[in-house]
Short mmCIF file of C-alpha atoms in Angstrom, two decimals:
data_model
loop_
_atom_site.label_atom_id
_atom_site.label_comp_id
_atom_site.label_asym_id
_atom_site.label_seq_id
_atom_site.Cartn_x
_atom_site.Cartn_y
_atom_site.Cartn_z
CA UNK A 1 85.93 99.32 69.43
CA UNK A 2 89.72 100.67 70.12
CA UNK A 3 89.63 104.47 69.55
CA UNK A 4 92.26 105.30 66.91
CA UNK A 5 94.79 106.99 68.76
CA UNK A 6 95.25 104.04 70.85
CA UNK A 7 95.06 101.04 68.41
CA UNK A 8 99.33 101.32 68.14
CA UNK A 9 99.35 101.13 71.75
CA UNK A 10 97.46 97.87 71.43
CA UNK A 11 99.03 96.13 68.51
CA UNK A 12 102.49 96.80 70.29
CA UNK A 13 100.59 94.99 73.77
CA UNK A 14 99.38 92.14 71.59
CA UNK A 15 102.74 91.20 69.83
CA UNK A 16 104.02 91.09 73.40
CA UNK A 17 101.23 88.80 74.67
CA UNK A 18 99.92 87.27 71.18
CA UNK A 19 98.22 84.59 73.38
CA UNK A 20 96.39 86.95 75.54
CA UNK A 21 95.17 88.85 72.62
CA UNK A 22 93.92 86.23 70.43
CA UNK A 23 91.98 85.42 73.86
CA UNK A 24 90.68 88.70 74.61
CA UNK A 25 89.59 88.76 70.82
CA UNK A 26 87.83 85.52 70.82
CA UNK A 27 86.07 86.19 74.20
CA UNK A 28 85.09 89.58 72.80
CA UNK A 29 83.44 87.95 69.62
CA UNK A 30 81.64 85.42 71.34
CA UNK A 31 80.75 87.88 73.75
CA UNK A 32 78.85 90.37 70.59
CA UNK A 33 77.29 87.13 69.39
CA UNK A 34 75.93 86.10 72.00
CA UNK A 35 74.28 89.56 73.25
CA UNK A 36 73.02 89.79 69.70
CA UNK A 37 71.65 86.31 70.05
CA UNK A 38 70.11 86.32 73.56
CA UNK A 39 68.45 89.43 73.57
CA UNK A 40 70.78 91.37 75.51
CA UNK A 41 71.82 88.84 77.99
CA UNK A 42 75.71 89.10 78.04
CA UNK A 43 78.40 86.23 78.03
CA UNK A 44 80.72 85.57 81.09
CA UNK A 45 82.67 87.96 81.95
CA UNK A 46 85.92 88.54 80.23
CA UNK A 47 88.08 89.70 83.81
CA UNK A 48 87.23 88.94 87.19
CA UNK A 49 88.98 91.56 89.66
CA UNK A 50 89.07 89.97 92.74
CA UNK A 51 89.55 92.37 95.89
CA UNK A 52 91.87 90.06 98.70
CA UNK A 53 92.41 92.70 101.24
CA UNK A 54 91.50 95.68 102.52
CA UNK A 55 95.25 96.11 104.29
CA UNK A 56 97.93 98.52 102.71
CA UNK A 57 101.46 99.18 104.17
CA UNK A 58 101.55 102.58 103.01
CA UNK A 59 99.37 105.57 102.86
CA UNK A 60 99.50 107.83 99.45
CA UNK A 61 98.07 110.99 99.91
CA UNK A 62 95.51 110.77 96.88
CA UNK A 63 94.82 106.95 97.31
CA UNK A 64 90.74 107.38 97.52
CA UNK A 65 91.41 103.77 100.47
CA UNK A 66 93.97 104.76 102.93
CA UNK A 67 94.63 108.67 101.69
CA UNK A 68 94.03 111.51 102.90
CA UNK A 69 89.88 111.43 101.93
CA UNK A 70 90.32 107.55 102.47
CA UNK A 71 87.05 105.79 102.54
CA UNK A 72 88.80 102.84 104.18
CA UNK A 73 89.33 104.98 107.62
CA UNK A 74 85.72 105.29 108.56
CA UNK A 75 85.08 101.23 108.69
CA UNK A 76 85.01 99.56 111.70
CA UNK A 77 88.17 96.91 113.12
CA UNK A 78 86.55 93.88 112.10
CA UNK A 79 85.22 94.95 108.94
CA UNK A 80 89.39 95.30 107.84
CA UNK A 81 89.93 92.76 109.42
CA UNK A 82 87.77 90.49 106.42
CA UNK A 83 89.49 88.35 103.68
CA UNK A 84 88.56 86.86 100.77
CA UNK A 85 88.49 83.18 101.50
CA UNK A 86 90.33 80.39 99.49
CA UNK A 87 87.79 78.06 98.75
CA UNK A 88 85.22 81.31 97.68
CA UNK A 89 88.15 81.78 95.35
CA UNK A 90 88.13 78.28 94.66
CA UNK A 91 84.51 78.03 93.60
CA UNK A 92 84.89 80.73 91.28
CA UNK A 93 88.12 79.62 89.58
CA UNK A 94 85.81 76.56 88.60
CA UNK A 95 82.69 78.00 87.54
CA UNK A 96 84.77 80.40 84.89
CA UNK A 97 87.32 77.99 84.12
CA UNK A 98 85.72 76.74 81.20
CA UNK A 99 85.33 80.72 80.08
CA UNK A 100 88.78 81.00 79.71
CA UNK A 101 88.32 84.27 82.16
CA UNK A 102 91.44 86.12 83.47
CA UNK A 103 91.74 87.07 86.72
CA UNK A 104 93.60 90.19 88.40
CA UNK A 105 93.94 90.32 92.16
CA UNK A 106 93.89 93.69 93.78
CA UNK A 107 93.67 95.23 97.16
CA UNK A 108 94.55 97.48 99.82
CA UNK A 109 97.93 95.79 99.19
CA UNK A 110 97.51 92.03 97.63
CA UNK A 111 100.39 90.59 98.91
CA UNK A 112 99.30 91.16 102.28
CA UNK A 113 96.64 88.39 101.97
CA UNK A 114 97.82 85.67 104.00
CA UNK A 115 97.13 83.00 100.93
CA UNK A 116 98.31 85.55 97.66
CA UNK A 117 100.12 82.83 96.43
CA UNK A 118 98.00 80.03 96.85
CA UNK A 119 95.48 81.77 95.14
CA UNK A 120 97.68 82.94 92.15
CA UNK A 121 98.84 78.82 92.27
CA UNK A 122 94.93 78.03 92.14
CA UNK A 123 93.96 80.43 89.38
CA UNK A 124 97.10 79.08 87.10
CA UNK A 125 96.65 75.47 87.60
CA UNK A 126 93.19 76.02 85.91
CA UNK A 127 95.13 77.33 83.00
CA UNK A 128 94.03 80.87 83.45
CA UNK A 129 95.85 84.63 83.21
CA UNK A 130 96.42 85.80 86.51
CA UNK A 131 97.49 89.63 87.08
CA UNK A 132 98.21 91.47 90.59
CA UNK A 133 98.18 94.73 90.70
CA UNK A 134 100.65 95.95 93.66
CA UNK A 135 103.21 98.73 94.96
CA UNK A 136 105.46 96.59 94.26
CA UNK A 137 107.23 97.05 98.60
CA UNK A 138 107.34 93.08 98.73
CA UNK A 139 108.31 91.67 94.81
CA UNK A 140 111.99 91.58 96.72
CA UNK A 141 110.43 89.08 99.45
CA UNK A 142 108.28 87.23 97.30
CA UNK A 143 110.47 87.43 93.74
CA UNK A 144 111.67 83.61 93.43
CA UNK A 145 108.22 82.07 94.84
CA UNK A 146 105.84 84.49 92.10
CA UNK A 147 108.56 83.65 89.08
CA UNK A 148 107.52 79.66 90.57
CA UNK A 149 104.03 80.63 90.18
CA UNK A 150 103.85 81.47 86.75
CA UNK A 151 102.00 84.55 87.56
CA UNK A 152 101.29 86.65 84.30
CA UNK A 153 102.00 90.18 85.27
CA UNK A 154 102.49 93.09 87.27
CA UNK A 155 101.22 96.34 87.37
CA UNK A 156 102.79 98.31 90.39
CA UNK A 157 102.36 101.75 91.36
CA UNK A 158 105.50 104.18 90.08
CA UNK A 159 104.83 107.92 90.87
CA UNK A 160 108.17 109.24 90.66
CA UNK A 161 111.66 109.42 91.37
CA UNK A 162 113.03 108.55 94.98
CA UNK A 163 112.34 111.61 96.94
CA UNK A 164 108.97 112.48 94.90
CA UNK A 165 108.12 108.74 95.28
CA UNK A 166 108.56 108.69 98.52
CA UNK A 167 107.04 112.02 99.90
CA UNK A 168 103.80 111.00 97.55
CA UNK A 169 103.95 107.08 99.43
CA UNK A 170 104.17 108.92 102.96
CA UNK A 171 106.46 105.76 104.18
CA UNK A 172 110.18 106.67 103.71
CA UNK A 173 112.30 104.45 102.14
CA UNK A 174 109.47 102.91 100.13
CA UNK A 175 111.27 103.81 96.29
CA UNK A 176 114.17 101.68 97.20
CA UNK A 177 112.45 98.84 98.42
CA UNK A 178 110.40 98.80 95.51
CA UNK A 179 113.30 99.01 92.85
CA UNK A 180 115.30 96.86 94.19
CA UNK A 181 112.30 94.60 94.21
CA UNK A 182 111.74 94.50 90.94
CA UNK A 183 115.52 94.39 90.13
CA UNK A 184 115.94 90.87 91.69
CA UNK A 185 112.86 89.82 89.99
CA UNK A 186 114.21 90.75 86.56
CA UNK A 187 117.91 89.20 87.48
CA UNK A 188 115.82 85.98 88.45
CA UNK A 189 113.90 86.08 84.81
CA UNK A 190 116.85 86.82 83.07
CA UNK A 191 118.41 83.65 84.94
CA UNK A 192 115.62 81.26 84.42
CA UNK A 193 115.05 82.54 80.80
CA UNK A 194 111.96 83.37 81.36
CA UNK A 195 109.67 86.46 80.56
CA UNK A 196 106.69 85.99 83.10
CA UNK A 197 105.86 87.96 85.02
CA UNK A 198 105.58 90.84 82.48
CA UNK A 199 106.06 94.47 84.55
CA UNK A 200 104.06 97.63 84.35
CA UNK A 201 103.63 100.80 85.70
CA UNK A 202 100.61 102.63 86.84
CA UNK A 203 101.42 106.66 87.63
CA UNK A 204 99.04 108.79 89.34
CA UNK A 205 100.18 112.28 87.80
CA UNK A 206 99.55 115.07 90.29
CA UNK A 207 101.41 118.20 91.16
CA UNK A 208 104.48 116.53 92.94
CA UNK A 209 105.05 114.29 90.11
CA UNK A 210 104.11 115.97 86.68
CA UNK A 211 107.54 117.13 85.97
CA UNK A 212 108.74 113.91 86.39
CA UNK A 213 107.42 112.05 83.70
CA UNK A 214 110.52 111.27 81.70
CA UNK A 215 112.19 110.15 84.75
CA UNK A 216 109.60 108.07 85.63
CA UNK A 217 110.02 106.36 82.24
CA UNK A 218 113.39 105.61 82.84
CA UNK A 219 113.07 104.32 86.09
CA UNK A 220 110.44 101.80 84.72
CA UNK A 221 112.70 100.76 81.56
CA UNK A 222 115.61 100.26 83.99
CA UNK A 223 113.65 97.23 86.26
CA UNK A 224 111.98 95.80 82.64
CA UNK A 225 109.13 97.19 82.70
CA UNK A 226 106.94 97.28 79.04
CA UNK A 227 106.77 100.95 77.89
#
């Protein structure tokens, strides 16, 4: 169940993506049914997060992979060194197809998986939601070939204004890439008519950033992002 304080939060998200709520609502019914029906045995999963790479361009200071208490810093060269595979991908995409599940790809950094966008291509042209979630340094490269893939949405990583942004990011000029990143990308929508890829934020509030909050609103509205 939705807790109350957070049910106009999701009818606001499901008049922006009516289709992805009605699915997320079916696939949660059938999901109660058929727990109630098979003795606690649940249905097929509703979102498959699917981890590409352990690589990352930058190095937040509280990011629990490459931060300062990073787990990712004890493992060993070749263990970074592995990828999720296209065909693994592949195999999956098929075996949930017919479950209508949606799929979010996540990382270290996504986009630093030599095949990102073959794999958003595969998971679309089995008609299913695709999300990446990102800090958003290489939306500027990649802006015209992810509006060609259809891909559903965004979710990048926005922890403050430039300097704040940067200092928490520990790679300067980081904020600027990233904005203007996601400024091309809404130019291009507004071009091709289009609103996919939706855009959203994730913050990390901390003590560099919690005064920032309004800012970091504005910021987001400013590149299209859904507040």
């Amino acid at each position: 169940m939705i807790p109350k304080k957070n049910i106009p939060r999701a009818i606001k998200k499901a008049l922006a993506q009516p289709e992805y709520a009605f699915s997320n609502l079916f696939h949660r019914v059938i999901a109660s049914i058929y727990y109630h029906l098979y003795d606690g045995i649940s249905y097929a999963p509703e979102t498959v997060s699917l981890f590409l790479t352990y690589k990352c361009n930058l190095r937040c200071f509280m990011c629990g992979q490459w931060g300062e208490e990073g787990i990712f810093k004890s493992y060993s060269p070749s263990t970074l060194k592995d990828l999720i595979s296209l065909d693994d991908v592949g195999a999956l995409v098929r075996e949930l197809k017919r479950y209508k599940t949606n799929f979010t790809l996540f990382g270290g950094e996504p986009m630093l998986h030599p095949h990102w966008l073959e794999i958003v291509h595969l998971i679309k042209k089995n008609g299913l939601r695709c999300n990446i979630v990102t800090n958003g340094t290489f939306v500027g490269k990649y802006a015209k070939a992810i509006i060609n893939s259809k891909l559903d949405e965004i979710i990048f990583s926005l922890d403050g204004p430039e300097e704040i942004h940067d200092k928490i990011r520990r790679v300067p000029n980081t904020f600027n890439r990233t904005i203007n990143g996601f400024k091309k990308l809404k130019a291009l929508k507004e071009q091709k008519k289009t609103k996919r890829p939706l855009v959203n934020i994730n913050t990390t509030i901390n003590e560099l950033n919690y005064k920032y909050l309004e800012e970091i609103i504005e910021i987001a509205r400013d590149i299209g992002a859904k507040m």
